[in-house]
PDB file of C-alpha atoms in Angstrom:
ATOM      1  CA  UNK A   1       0.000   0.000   0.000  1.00  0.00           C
ATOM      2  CA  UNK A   2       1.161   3.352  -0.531  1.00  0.00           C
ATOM      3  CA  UNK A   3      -0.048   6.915  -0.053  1.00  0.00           C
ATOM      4  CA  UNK A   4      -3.094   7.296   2.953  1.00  0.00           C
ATOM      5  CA  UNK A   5      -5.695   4.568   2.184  1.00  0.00           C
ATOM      6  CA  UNK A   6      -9.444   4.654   4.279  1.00  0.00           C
ATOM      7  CA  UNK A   7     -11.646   2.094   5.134  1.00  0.00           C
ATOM      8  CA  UNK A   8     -14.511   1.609   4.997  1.00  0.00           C
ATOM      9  CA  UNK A   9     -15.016   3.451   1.386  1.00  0.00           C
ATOM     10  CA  UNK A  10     -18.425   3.308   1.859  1.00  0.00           C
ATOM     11  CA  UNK A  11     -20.586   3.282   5.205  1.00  0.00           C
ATOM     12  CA  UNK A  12     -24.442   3.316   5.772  1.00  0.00           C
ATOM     13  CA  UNK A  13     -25.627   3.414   9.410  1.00  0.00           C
ATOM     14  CA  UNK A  14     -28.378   3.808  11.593  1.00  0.00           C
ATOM     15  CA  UNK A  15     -28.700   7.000  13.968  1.00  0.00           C
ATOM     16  CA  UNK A  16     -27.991   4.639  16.734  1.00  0.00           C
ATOM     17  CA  UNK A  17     -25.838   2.600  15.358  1.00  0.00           C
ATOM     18  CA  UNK A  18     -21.798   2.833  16.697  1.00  0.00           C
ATOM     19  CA  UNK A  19     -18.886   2.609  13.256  1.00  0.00           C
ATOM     20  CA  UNK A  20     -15.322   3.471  12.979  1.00  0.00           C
ATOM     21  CA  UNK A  21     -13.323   5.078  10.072  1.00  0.00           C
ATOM     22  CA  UNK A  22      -9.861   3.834   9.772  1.00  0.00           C
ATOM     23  CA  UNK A  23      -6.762   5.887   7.873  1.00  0.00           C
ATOM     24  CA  UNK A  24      -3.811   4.576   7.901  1.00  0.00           C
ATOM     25  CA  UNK A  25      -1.061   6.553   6.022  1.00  0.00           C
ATOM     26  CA  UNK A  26       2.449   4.950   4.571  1.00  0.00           C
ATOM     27  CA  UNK A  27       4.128   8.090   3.861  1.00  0.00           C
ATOM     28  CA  UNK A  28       6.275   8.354   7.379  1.00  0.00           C
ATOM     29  CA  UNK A  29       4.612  11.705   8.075  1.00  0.00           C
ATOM     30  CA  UNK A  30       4.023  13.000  11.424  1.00  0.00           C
ATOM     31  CA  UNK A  31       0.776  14.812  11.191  1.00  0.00           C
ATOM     32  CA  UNK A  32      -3.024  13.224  10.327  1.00  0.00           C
ATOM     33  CA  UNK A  33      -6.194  15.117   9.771  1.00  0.00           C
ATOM     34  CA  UNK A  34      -9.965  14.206   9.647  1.00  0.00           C
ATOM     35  CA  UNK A  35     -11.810  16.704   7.001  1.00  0.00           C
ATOM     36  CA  UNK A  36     -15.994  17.114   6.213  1.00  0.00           C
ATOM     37  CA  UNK A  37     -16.455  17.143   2.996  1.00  0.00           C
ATOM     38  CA  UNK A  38     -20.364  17.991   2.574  1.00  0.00           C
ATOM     39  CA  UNK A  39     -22.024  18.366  -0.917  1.00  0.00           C
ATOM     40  CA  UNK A  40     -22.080  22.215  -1.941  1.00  0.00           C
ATOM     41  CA  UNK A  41     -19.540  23.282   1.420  1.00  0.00           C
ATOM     42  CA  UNK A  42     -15.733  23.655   1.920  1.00  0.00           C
ATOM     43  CA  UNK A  43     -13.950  21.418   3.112  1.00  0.00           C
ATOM     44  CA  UNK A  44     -14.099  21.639   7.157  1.00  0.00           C
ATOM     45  CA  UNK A  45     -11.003  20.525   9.328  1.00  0.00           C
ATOM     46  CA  UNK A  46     -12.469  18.300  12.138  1.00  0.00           C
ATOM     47  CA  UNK A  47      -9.264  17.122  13.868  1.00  0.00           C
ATOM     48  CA  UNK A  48      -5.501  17.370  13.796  1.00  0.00           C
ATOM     49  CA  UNK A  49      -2.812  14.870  15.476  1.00  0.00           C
ATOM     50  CA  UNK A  50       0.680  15.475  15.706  1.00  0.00           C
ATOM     51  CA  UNK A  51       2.682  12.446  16.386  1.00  0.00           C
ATOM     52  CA  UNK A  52      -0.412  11.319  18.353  1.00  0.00           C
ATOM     53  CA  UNK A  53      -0.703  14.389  20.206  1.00  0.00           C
ATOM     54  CA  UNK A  54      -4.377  16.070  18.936  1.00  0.00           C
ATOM     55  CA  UNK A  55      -3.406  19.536  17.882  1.00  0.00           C
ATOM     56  CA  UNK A  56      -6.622  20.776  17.311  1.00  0.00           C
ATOM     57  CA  UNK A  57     -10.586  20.246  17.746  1.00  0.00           C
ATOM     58  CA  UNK A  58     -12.242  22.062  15.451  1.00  0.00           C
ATOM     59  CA  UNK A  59     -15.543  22.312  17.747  1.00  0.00           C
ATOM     60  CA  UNK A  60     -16.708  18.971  16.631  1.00  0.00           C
ATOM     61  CA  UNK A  61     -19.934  17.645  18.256  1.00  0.00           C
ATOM     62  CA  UNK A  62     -18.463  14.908  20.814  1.00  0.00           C
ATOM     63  CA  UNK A  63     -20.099  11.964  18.607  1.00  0.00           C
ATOM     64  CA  UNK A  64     -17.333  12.137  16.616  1.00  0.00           C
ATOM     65  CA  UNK A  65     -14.001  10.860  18.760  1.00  0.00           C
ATOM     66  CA  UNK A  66     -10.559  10.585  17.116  1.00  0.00           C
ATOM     67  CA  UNK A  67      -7.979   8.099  18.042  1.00  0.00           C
ATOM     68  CA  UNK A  68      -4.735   8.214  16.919  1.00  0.00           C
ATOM     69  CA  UNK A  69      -2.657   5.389  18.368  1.00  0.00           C
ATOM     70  CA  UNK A  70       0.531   6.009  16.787  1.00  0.00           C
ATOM     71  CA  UNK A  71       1.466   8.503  13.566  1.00  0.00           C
ATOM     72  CA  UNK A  72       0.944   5.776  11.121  1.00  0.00           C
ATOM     73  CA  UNK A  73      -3.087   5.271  11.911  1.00  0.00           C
ATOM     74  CA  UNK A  74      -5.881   7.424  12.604  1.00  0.00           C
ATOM     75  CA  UNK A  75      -9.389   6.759  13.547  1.00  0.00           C
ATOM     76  CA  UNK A  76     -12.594   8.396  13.736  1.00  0.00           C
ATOM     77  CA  UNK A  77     -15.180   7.084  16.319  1.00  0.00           C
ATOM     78  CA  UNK A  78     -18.837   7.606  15.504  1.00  0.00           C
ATOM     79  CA  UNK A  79     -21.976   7.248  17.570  1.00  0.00           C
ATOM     80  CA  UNK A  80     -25.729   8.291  17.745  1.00  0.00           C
ATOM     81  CA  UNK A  81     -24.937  10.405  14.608  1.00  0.00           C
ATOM     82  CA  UNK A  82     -27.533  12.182  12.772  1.00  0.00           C
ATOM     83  CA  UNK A  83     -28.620  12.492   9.331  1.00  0.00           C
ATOM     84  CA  UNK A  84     -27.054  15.878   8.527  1.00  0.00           C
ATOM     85  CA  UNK A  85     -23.684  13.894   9.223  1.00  0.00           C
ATOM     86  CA  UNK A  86     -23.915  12.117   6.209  1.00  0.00           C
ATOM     87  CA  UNK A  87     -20.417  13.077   3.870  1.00  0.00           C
ATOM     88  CA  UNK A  88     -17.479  12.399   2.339  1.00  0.00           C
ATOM     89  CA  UNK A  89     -15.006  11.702   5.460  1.00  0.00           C
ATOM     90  CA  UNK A  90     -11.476  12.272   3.991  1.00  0.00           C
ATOM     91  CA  UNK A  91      -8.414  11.614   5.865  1.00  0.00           C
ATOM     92  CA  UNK A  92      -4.866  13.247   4.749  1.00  0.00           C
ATOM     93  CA  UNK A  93      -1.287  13.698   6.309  1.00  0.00           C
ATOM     94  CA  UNK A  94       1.687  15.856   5.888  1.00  0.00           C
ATOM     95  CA  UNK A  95       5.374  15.905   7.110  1.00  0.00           C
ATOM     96  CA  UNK A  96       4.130  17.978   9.780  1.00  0.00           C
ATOM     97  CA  UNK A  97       1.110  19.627  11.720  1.00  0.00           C
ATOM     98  CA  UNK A  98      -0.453  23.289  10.578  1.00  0.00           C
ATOM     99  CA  UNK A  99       2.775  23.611   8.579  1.00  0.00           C
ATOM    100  CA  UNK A 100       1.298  26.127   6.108  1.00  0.00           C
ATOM    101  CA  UNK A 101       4.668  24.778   3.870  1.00  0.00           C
ATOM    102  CA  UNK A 102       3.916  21.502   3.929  1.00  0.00           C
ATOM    103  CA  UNK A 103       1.525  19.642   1.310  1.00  0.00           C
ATOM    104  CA  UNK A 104      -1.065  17.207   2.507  1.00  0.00           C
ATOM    105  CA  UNK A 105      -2.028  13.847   0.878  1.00  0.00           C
ATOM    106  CA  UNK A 106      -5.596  12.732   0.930  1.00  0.00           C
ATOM    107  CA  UNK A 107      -6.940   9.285   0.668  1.00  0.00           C
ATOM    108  CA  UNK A 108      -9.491   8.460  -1.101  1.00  0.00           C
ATOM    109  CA  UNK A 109     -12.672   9.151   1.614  1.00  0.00           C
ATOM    110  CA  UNK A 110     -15.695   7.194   3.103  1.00  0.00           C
ATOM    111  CA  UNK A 111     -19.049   8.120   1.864  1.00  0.00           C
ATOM    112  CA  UNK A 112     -21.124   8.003   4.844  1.00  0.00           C
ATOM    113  CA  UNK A 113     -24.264   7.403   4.967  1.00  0.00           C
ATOM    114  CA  UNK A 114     -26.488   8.289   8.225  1.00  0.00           C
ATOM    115  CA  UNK A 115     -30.232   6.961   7.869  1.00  0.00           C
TER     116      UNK A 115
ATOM    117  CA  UNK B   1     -12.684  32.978   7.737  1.00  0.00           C
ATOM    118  CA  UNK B   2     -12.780  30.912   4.195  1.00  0.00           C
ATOM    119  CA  UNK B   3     -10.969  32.446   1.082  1.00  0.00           C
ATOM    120  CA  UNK B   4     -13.574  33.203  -1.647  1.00  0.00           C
ATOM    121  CA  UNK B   5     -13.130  31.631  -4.941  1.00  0.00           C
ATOM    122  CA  UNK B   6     -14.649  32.754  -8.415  1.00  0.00           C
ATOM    123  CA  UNK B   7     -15.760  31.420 -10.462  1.00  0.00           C
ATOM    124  CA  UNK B   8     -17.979  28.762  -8.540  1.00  0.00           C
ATOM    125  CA  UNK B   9     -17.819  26.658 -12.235  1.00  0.00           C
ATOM    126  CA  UNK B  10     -16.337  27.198 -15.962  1.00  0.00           C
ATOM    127  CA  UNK B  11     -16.597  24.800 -18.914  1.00  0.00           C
ATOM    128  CA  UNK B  12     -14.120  25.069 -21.782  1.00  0.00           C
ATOM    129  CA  UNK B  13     -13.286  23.575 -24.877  1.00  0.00           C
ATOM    130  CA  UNK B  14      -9.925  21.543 -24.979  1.00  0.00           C
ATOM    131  CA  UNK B  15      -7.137  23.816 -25.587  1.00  0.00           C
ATOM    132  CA  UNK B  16      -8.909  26.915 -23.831  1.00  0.00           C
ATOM    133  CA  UNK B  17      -7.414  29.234 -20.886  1.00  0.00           C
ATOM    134  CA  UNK B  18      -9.038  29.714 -17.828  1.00  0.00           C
ATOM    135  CA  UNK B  19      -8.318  31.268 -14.485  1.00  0.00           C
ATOM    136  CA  UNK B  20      -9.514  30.810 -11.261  1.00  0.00           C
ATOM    137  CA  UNK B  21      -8.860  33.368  -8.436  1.00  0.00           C
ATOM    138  CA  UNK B  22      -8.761  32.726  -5.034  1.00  0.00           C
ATOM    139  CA  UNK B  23      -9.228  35.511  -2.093  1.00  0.00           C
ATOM    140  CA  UNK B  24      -9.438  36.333   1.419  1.00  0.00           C
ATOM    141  CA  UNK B  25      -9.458  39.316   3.745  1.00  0.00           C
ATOM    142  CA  UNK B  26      -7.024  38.151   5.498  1.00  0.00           C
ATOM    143  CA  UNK B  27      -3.208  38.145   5.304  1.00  0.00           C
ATOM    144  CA  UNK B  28      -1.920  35.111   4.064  1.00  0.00           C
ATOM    145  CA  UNK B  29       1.556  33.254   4.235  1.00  0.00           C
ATOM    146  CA  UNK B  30       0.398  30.612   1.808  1.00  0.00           C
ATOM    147  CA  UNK B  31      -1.532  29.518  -0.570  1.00  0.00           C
ATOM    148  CA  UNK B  32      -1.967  25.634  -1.285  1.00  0.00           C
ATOM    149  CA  UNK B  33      -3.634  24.406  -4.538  1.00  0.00           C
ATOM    150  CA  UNK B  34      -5.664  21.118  -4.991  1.00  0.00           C
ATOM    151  CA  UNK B  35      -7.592  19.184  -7.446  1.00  0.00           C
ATOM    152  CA  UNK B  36     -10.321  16.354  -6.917  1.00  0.00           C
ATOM    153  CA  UNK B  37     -12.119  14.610  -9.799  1.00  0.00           C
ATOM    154  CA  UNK B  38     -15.399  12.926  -8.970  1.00  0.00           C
ATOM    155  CA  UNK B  39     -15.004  10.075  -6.479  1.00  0.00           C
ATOM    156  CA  UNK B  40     -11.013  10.715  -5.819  1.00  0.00           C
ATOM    157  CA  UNK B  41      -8.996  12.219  -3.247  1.00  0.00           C
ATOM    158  CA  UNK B  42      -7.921  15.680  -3.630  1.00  0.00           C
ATOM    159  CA  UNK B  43      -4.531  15.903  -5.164  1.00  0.00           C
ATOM    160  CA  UNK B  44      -1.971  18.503  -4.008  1.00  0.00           C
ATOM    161  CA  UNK B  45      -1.206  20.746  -7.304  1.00  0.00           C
ATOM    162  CA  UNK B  46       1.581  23.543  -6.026  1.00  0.00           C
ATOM    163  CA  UNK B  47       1.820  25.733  -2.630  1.00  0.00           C
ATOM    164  CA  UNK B  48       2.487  29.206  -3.346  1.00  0.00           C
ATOM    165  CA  UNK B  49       5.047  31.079   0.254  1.00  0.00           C
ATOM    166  CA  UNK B  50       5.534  34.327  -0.831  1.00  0.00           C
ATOM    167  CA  UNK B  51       3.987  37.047  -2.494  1.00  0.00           C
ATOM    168  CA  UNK B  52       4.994  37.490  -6.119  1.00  0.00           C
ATOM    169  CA  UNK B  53       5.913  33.861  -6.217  1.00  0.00           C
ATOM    170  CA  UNK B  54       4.781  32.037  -9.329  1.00  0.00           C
ATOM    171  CA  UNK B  55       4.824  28.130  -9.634  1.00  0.00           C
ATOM    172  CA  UNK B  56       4.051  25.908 -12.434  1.00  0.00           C
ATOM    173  CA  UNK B  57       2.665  22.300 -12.877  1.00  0.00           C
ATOM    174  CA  UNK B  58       2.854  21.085 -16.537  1.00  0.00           C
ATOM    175  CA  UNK B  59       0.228  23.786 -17.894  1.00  0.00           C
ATOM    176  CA  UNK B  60      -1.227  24.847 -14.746  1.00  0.00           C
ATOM    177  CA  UNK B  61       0.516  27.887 -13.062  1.00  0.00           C
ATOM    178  CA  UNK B  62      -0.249  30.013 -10.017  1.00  0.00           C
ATOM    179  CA  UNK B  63       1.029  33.234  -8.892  1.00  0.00           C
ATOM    180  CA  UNK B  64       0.071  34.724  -5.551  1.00  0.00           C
ATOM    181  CA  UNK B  65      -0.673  38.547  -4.745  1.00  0.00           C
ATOM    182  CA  UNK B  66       0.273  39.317  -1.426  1.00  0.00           C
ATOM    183  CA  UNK B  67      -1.018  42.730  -1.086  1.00  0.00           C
ATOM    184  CA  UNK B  68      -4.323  41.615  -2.685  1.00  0.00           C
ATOM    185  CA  UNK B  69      -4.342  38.902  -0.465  1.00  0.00           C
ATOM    186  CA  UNK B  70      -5.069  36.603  -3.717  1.00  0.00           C
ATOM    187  CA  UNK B  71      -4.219  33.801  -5.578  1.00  0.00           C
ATOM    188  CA  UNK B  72      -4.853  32.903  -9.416  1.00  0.00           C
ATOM    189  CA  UNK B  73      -4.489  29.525 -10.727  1.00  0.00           C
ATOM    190  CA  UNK B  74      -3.685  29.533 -15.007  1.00  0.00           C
ATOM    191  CA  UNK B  75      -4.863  26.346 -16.687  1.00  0.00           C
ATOM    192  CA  UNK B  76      -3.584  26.754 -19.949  1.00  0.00           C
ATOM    193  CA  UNK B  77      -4.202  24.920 -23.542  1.00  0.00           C
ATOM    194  CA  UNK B  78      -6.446  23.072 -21.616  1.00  0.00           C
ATOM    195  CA  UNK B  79      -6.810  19.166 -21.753  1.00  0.00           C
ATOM    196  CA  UNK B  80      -9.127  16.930 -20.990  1.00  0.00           C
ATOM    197  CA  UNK B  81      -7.702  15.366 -17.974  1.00  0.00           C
ATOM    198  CA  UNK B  82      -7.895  18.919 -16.194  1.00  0.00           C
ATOM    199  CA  UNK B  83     -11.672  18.429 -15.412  1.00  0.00           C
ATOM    200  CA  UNK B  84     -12.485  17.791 -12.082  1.00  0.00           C
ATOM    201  CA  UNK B  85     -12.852  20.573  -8.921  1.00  0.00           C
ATOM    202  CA  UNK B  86      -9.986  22.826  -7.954  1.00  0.00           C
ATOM    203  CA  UNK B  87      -9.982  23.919  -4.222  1.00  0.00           C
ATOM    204  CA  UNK B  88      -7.567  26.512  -2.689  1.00  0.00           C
ATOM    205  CA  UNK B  89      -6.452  26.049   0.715  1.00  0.00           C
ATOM    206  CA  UNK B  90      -4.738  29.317   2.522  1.00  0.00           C
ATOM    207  CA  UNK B  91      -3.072  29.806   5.663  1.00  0.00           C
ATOM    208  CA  UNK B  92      -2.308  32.997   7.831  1.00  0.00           C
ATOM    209  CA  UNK B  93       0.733  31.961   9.362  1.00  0.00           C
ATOM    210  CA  UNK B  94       3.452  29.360   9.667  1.00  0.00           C
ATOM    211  CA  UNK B  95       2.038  27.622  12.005  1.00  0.00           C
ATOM    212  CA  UNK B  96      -2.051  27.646  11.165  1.00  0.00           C
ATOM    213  CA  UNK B  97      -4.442  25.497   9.880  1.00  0.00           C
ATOM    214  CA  UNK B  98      -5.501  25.358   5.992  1.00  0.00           C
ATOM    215  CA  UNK B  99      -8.896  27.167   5.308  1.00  0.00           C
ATOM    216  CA  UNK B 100     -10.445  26.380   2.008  1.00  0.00           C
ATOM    217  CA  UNK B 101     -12.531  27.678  -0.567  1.00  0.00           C
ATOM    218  CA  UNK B 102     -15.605  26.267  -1.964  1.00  0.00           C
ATOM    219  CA  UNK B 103     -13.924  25.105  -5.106  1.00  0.00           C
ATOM    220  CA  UNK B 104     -14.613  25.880  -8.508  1.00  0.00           C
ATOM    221  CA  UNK B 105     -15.061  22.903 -10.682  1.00  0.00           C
ATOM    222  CA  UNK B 106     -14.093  22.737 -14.210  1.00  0.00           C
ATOM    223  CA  UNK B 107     -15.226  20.655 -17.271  1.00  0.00           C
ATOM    224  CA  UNK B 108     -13.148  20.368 -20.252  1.00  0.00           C
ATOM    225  CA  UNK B 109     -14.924  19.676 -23.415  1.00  0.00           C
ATOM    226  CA  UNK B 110     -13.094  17.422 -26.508  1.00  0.00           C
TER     227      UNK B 110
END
């Protein structure tokens, strides 16, 4: 594998139902992000690590919880979710955190779903 | 605060020029340029540090205006693989997060 890959790539859930997106990047960096991509919207930062330090919350509702257990993997914890959470969840890394000189790689994203 | 890009979409005919801008109201010590086609991650394009500065990838150049606090992105003799949407990403300072616009997509017609 190379690059950041996600999975699930796809993810349909119930508003009670509990899921986990998993990143996991193979590009030795030392910073992972969590973005929202919603249809018609910017992309919004949700979460920043920094060699598994979280560098910043982006005022995230607290159904969404991060876990980043070392600087190669990042996950995003989801729970009692609601419809409007439904997105594109991408995941992306760069040599280091909030470096505005420093490019970030995306993977691909999971389409979620919230029913 | 987002930066503001224009135009939201543009379709051209292979071989065309367009330009999409990029502002904010802010400062900026960067300027970071992406492109996503449908159903892909966003690729990193070029990242723009200083004002004046000019950077090229194959026929796509950027140049960044530091006192108007703007960016323009040059596709030129456009080809079909440039379709797809083109985001800009700024940030105020060294040390800050990327902001980005709302993209502008682009279609490129044979």
């Amino acid at each position: 594998e190379t690059g950041v890959t996600q999975t699930p790539r796809h993810l349909v859930m119930g508003m009670t139902n509990k899921k986990s997106l998993k990143c996991e990047q193979h590009l030795g960096h030392n910073a992972m992000y969590w973005y929202k991509q919603s249809a018609k919207k910017p992309l919004e930062l949700m979460f920043v690590y920094s060699l598994e330090e979280r560098v910043e919350n982006n005022s995230v509702p607290s159904r969404f919880s991060p876990e980043c257990p070392n600087s190669s993997h990042l996950f995003l914890h989801l729970h009692t979710l609601q419809p409007e959470d439904s997105a594109l969840y991408l995941c992306a890394s760069s040599q280091e955190a909030l470096a505005g000189e420093h490019e970030q790689f995306f993977g691909p994203g999971t389409r979620l779903t919230v029913l | 605060q987002q930066p503001v890009q224009s135009p939201q979409a543009v379709i051209l005919r292979e071989g065309e020029d367009a330009v999409i801008n990029c502002s904010s109201s802010k400062a900026l010590y960067s300027v970071h340029w992406y492109r996503q086609k449908h159903g892909e991650a966003p690729v990193f394009l070029m990242i723009l540090l200083k004002g004046g500065e000019q950077k090229g990838h194959e026929k796509i150049s950027a140049s960044f205006n530091e006192k108007k606090q703007q960016s323009s992105l040059y596709l030129t003799a456009s080809q079909l693989s440039y379709s797809g949407t083109y985001f800009c990403g700024t940030a105020k300072a060294a040390g800050n997060k990327l902001t980005f616009g709302g993209g502008t997509r682009v279609l490129v017609k044979p």
